[in-house]
Coordinates of C-alpha atoms in Angstrom, one line a residue:
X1 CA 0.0 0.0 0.0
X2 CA 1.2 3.7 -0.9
X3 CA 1.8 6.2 2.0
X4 CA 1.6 9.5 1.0
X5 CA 3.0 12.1 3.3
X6 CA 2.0 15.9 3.1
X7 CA 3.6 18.8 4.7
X8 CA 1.7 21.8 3.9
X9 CA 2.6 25.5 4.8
X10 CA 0.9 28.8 3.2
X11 CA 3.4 29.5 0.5
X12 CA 4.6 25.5 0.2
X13 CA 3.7 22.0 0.2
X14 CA 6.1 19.0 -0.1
X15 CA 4.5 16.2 -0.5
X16 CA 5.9 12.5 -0.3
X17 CA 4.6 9.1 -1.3
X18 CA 6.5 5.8 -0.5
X19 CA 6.2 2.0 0.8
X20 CA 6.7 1.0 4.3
X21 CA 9.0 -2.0 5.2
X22 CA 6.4 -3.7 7.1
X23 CA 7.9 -2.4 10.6
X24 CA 5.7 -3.0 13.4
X25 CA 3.6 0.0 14.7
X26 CA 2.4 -1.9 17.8
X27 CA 3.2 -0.4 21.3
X28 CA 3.8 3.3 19.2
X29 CA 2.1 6.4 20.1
X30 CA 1.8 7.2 17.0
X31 CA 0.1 4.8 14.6
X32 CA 1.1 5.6 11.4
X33 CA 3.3 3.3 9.3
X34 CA 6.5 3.8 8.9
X35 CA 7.5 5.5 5.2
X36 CA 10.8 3.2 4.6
X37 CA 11.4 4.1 0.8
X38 CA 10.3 7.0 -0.7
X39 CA 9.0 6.3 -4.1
X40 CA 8.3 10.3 -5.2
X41 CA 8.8 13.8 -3.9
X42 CA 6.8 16.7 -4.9
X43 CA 7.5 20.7 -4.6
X44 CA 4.8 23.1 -4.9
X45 CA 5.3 26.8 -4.5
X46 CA 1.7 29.0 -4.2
X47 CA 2.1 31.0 -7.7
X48 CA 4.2 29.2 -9.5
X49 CA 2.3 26.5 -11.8
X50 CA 5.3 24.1 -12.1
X51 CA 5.5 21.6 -9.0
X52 CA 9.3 20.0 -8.9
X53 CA 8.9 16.1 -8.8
X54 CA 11.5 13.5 -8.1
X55 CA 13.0 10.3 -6.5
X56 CA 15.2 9.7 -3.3
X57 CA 18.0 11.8 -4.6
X58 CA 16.5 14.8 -5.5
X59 CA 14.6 14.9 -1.5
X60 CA 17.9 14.4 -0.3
X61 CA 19.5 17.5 -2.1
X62 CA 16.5 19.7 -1.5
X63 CA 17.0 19.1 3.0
X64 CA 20.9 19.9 2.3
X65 CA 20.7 22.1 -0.4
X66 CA 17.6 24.3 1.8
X67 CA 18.9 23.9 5.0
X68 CA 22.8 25.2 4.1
X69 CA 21.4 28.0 2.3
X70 CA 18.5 29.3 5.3
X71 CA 22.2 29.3 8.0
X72 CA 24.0 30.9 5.2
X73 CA 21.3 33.8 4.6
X74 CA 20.3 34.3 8.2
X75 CA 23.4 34.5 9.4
X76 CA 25.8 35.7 6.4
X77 CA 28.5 33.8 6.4
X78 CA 28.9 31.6 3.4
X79 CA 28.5 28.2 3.9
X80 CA 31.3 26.0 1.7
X81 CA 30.1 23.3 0.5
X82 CA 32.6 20.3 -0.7
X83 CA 31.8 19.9 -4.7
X84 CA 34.9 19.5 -6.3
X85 CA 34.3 20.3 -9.6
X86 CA 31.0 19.0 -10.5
X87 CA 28.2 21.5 -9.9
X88 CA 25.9 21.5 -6.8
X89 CA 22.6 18.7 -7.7
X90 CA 20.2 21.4 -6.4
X91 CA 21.8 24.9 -4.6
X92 CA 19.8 28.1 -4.0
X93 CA 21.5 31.9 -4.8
X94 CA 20.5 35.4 -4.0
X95 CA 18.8 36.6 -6.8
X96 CA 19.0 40.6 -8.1
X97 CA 16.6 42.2 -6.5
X98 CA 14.6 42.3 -3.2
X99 CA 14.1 39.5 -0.9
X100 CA 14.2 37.0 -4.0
X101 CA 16.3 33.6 -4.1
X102 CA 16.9 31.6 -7.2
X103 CA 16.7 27.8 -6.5
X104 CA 18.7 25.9 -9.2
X105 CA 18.3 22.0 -9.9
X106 CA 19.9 20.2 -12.5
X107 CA 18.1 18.0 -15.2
X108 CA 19.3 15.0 -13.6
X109 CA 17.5 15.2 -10.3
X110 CA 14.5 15.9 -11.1
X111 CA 11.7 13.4 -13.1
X112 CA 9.6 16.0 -14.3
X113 CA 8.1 19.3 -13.9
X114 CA 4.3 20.5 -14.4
X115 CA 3.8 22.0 -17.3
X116 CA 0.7 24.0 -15.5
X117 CA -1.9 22.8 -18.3
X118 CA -5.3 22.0 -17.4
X119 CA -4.4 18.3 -18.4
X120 CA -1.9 17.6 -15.9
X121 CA 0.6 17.1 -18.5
X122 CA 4.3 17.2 -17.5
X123 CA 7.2 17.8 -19.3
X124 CA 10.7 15.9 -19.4
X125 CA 13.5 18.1 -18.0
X126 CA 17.3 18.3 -20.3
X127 CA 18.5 21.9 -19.1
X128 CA 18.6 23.2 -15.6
X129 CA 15.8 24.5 -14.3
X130 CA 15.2 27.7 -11.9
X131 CA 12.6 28.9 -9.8
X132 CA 12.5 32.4 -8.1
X133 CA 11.5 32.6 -5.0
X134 CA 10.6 35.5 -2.2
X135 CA 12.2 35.5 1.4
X136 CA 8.3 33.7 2.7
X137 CA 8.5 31.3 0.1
X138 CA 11.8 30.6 1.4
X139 CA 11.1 30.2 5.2
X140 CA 7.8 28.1 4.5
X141 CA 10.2 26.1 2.4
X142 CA 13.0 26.0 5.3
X143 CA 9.2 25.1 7.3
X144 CA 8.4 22.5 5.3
X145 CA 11.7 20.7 5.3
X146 CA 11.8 21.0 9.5
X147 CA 8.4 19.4 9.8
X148 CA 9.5 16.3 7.1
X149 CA 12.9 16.1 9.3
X150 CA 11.1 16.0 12.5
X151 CA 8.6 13.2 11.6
X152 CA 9.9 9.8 13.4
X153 CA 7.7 8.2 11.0
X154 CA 9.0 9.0 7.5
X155 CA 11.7 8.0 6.4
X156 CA 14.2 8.0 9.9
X157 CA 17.0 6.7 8.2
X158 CA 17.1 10.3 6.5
X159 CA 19.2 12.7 9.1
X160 CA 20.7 16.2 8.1
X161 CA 24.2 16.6 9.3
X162 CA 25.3 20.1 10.1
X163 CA 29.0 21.6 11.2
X164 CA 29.9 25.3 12.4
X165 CA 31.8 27.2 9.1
X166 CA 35.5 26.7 10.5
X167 CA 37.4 30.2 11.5
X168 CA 39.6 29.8 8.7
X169 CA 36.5 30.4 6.5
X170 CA 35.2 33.0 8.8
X171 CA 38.3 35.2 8.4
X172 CA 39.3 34.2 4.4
X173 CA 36.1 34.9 3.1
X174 CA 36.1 38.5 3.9
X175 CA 38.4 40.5 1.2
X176 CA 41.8 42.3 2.8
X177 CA 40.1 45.7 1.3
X178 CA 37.1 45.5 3.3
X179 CA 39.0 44.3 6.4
X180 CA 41.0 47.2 5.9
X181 CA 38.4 49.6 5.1
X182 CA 37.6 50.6 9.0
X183 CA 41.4 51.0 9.5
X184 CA 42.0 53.4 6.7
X185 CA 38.7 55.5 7.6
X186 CA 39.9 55.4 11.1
X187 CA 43.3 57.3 10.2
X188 CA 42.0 59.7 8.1
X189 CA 39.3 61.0 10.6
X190 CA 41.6 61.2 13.1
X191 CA 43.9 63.5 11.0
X192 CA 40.9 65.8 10.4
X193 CA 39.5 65.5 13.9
X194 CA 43.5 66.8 14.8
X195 CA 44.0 69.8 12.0
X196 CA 39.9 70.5 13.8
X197 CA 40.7 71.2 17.1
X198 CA 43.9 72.9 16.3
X199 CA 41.9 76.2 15.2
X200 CA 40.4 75.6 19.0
X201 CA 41.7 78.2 21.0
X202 CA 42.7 76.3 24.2
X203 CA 39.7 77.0 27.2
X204 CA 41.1 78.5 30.9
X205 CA 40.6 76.0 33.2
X206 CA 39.8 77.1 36.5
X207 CA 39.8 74.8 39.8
X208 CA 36.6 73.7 40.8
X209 CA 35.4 75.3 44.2
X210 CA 34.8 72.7 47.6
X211 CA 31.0 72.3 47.8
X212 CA 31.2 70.3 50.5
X213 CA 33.3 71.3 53.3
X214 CA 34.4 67.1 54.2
X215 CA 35.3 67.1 50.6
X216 CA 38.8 66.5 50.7
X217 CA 38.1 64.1 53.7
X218 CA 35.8 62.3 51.5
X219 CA 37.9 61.6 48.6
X220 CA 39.1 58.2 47.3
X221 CA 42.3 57.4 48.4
X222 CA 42.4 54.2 46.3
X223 CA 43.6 56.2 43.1
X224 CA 46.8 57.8 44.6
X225 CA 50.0 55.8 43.9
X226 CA 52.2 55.1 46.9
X227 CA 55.9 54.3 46.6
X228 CA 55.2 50.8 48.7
X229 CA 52.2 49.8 45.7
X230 CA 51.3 49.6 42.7
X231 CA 48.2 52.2 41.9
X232 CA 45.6 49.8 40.7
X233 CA 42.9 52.6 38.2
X234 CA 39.5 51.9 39.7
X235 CA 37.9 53.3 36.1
X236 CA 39.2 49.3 34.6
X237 CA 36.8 47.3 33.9
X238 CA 36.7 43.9 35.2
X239 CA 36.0 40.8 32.5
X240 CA 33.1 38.5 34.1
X241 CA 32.6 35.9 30.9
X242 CA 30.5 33.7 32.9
X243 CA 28.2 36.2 34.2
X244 CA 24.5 36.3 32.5
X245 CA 24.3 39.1 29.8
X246 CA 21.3 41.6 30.2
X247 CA 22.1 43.1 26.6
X248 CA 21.9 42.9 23.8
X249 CA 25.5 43.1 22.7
X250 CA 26.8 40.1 25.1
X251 CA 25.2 37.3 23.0
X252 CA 28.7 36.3 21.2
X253 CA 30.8 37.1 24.3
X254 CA 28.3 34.5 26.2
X255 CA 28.7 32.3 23.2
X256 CA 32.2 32.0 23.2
X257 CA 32.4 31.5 27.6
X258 CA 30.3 28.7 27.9
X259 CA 29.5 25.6 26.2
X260 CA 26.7 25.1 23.9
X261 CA 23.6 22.7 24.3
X262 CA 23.0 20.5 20.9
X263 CA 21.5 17.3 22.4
X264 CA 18.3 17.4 20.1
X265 CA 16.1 15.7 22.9
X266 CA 17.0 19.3 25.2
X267 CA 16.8 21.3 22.0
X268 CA 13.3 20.4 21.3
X269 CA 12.3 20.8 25.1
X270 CA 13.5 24.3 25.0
X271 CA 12.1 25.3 21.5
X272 CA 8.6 24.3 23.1
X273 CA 9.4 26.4 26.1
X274 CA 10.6 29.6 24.7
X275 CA 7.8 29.2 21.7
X276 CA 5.4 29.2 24.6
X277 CA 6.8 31.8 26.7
X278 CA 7.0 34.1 23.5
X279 CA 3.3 33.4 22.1
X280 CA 1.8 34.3 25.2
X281 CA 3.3 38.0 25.0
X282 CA 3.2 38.7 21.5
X283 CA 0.9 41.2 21.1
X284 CA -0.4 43.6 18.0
X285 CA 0.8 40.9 15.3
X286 CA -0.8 42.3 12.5
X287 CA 1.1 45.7 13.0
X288 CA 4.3 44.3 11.6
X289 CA 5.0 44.6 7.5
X290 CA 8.1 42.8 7.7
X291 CA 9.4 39.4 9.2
X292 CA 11.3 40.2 12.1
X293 CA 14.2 37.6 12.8
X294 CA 17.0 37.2 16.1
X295 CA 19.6 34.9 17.6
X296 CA 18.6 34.2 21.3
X297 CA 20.9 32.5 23.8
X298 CA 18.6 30.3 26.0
X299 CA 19.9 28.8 29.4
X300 CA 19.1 24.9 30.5
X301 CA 16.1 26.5 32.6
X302 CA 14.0 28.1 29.3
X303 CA 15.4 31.7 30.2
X304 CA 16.4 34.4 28.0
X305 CA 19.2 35.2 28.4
X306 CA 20.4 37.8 25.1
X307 CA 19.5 38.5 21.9
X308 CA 20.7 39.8 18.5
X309 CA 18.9 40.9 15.9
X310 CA 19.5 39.5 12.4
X311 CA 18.0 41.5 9.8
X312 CA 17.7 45.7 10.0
X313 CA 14.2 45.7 10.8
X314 CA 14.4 43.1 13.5
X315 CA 16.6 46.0 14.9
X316 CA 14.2 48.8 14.8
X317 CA 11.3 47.5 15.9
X318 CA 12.3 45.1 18.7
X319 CA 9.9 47.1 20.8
X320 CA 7.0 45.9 19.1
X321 CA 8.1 42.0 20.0
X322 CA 8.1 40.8 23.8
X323 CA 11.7 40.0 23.6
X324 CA 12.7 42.8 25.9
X325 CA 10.5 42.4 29.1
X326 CA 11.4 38.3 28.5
X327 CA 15.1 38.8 28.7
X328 CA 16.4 37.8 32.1
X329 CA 17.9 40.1 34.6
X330 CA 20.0 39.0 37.0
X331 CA 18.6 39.8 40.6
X332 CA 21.9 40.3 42.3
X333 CA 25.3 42.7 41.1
X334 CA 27.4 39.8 40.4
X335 CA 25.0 38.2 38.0
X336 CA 24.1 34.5 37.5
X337 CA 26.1 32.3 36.1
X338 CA 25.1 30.9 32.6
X339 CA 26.5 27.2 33.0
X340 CA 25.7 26.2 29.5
X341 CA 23.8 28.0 26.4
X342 CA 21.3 27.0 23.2
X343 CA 21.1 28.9 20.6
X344 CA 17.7 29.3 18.9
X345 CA 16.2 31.3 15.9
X346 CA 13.3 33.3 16.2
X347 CA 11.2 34.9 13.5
X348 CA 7.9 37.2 13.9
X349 CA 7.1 36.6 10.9
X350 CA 4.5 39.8 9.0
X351 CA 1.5 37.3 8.8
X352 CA 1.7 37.5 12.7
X353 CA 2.8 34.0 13.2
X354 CA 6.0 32.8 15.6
X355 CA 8.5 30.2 14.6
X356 CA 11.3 29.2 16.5
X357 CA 14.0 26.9 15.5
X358 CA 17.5 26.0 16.9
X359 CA 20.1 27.9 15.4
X360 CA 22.1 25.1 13.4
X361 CA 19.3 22.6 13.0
X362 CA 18.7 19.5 14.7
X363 CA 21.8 16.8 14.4
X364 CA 19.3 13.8 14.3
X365 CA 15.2 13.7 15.2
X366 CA 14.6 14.6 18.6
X367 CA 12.5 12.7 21.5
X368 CA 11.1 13.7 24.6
X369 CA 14.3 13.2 26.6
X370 CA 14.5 11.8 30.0
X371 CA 10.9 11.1 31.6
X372 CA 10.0 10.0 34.6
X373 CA 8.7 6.0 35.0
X374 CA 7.8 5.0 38.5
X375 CA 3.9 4.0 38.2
X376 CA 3.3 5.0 41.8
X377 CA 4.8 8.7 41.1
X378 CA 3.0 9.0 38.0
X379 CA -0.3 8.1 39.7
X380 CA 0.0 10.8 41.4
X381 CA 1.0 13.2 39.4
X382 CA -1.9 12.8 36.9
X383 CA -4.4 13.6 40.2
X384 CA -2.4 16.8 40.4
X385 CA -2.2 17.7 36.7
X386 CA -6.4 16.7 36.7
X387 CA -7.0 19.1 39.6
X388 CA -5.3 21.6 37.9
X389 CA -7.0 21.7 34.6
X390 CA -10.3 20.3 35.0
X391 CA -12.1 22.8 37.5
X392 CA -11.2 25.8 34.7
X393 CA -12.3 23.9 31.5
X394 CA -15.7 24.8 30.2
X395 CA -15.7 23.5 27.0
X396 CA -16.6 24.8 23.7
X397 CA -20.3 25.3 22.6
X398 CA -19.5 26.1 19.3
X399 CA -17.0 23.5 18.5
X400 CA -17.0 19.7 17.5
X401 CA -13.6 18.4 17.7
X402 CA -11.7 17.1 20.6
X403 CA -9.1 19.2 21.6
X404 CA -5.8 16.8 22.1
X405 CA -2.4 17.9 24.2
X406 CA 0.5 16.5 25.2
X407 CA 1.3 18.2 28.7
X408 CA 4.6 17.4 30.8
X409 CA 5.1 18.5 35.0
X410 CA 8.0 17.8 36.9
X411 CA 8.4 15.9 39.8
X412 CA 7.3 18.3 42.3
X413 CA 3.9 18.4 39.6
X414 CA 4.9 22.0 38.2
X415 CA 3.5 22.5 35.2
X416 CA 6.5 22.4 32.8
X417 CA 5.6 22.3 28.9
X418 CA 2.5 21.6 26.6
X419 CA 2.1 20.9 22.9
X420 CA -1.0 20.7 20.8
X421 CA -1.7 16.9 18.8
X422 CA -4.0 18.0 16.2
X423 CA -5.3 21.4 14.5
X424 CA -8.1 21.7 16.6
X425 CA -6.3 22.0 19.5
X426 CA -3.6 24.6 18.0
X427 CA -6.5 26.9 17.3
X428 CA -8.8 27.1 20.1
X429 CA -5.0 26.8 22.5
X430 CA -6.2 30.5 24.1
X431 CA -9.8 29.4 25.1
X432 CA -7.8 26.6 26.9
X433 CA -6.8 27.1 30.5
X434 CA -3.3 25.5 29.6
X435 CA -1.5 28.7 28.6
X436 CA -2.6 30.7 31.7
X437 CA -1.2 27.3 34.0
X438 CA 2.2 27.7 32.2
X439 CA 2.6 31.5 32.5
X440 CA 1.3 31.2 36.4
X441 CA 3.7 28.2 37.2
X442 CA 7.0 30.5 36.2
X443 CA 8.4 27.0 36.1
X444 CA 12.6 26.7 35.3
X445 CA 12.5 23.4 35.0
X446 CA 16.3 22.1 34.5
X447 CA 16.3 20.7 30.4
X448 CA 18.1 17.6 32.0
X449 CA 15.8 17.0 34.2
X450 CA 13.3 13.8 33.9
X451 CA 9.2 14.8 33.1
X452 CA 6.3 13.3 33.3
X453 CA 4.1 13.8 29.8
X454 CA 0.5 13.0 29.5
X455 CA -2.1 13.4 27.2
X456 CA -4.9 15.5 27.8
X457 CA -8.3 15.7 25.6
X458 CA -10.4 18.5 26.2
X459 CA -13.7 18.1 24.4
X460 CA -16.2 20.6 23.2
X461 CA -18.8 19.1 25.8
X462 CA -17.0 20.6 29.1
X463 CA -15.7 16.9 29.7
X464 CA -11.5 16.1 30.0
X465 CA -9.6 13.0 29.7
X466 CA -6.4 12.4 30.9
X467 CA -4.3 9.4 30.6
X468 CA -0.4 8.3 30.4
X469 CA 1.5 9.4 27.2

């Protein structure tokens, strides 16, 4: 029996269809079949009438070929890629103009493309073939990639393998001119800042006059030199690399202090966390005309902890996104200490929806991590998690479907993370007492620490169900 596989986001659809190995789905969560061999891929792109169709190898160059091009144009560094001298299967290039990208797949790859007629006719490909997309195309393409990558049930022998661009490339791949551009601009405005001020007449100085009669009494010894020490300037800053930023400038300075978190089972936990932490703030999302995109350091507890912006209007208008009443302040002088880091990417996108994403991908599909399994501890922390939710759900008079979560507490029962199961329960997630439990718990829950998940149905009827995961 086909399975066909669809991944569907405004402005793209990839759709798969393949044959399953016949692996058991017994015991599974999830009851789907697992999607062992893919047998086609499809492409579709809202405006443009040709879908892009093809086998194992083409799906394989469209992750790669998507994924290296989303790090290289959110973060502008190039990414090299290892070709030799054969041409890249499928690549993607800026294209003249604004906010367009060209992607580029060769004849090879690809089986066919639509021809766009009414008859469904399709056309063999023998040169390379372009399509141009916009920046939204692009992320809902980047979108549609994630959600393939992330399904444990198609195709999970299929893993994307991303490494850091070295230094060396970092430093090469900048010309010496443009290096040596602030240099040469710095010398010359000095020497007309000096022939300036040597017109200035030099100002009388007079000595300031005692308003305080203690005043020489009260001054800092500290400053003056002795001949039995060494005078010590109090105006020197003192390095503290460990200590949490509260700007946003400290982002690569905590980057490079502390180590980085890339397990994808913590990743997912804290792309869940800081989704929901940001959703719940994000006000006025129809006011924004232009994605807004930043780099946010995340500690092991779900807190902010900096954040950069990445394009120039995610700079202006960072006052219209919650980020700055989220970012953590430390309560104390000395600041806490950031023991380790992930690094996320965060778009508001100008349709007013949030996506967040770890910065470099996942390295393999992630689970749920480490969960708690003692029968007797999970007994009662369902009673406490059904206390919780079931006094403050009313149901939905004007609704039909079941509303279906996935909802984790720690051990102490805090309530920790949640995660809609079907569409139903993405949409009505605000008439749902779950976000108002997560924003009242101010829960900073350790990502290596074990949870307990359940799932949770709230149906339209008042009723709730609440069982093991």
């Amino acid at each position: 029996m086909t399975i066909k596989r669809q991944y569907s986001l405004p402005n793209c659809t990839l759709i798969l269809e393949g044959l399953s190995d016949g692996t058991s789905t017994t015991g599974q969560p999830d009851p789907r079949p697992i999607m062992s061999i893919v047998v086609n891929a499809e492409c579709h792109f809202v405006g443009q009438r040709q879908p892009l169709t093809g086998g194992r190898d083409f799906l394989e160059s469209l992750v790669s070929g998507v994924s290296n091009y989303a790090q290289e144009f959110l973060s502008t560094v190039p990414h090299p890629v290892a070709s030799g001298n054969q041409p890249a299967l499928l690549h993607l290039q800026p294209f003249p103009g604004k906010n367009r990208h060209r992607l580029i797949v060769q004849p090879n790859l690809v089986n066919s493309v639509g021809t766009g007629s009414s008859t469904g006719q399709t056309a063999v490909v023998s040169q390379p073939i372009h399509f141009d997309l916009t920046t939204v195309q692009l992320f809902d393409l980047v979108e549609a990639v994630d959600q393939f990558l992330a399904d444990s049930r198609t195709l999970p022998d299929l893993t994307l393998k991303l490494k850091p661009v070295s230094k060396r490339d970092l430093t090469t791949r900048e010309p010496v001119a443009k290096r040596a551009a602030p240099a040469a601009l710095g010398v010359t405005s000095l020497a007309v800042a000096a022939i300036a001020f040597s017109l200035i007449p030099i100002p009388k100085v007079e000595p300031p006059k005692d308003t305080a009669p203690n005043a020489k009494a009260q001054a800092t010894p500290s400053t003056t030199p002795t001949s039995s020490t060494t005078p010590t300037p109090s105006t020197t800053p003192t390095p503290n690399p460990t200590g949490t930023p509260t700007s946003t400038a400290d982002l690569e300075a905590l980057v490079a202090s502390v180590p980085e978190i890339t397990r994808p089972s913590q990743l997912y936990f804290l792309q869940r966390k800081i989704y929901n932490q940001i959703d719940l703030q994000w006000e006025n999302r129809r006011e924004l005309n232009r994605s807004l995109i930043y780099r946010l350091g995340v500690g092991k507890d779900g807190a902010i902890l900096a954040y950069k912006p990445v394009n120039t209007a995610a700079g202006d208008r960072i006052d219209e996104t919650p980020l700055p009443k989220l970012l953590y302040t430390p309560t104390n002088s000395e600041g806490a200490i950031a023991e380790r880091i992930a690094l996320f990417k965060v778009v508001f996108t100008d349709k007013g929806e949030l996506q967040v994403s770890p910065w470099l991908g996942y390295t393999s599909k992630p689970s749920l991590g480490k969960q708690i399994t003692d029968a007797d501890q999970l007994k009662s922390l369902q009673q406490q998690l059904d206390d919780k939710i079931r006094p403050k759900w009313q149901g939905l008079p004007n609704s039909t479907r079941n509303l279906v979560y996935r909802v984790a507490v720690d051990k102490d029962g805090v309530f920790s993370d949640y995660e809609p199961q079907n569409q139903s329960a993405f949409d009505y997630l605000r008439k749902t007492p779950l976000p108002e439990l997560f924003k009242n718990s101010n829960s900073k829950v350790d990502v290596e620490e074990p949870l307990a998940h359940f799932k949770v149905v709230l149906k339209p009827s008042g009723v709730m169900e609440i069982s093991r995961w």
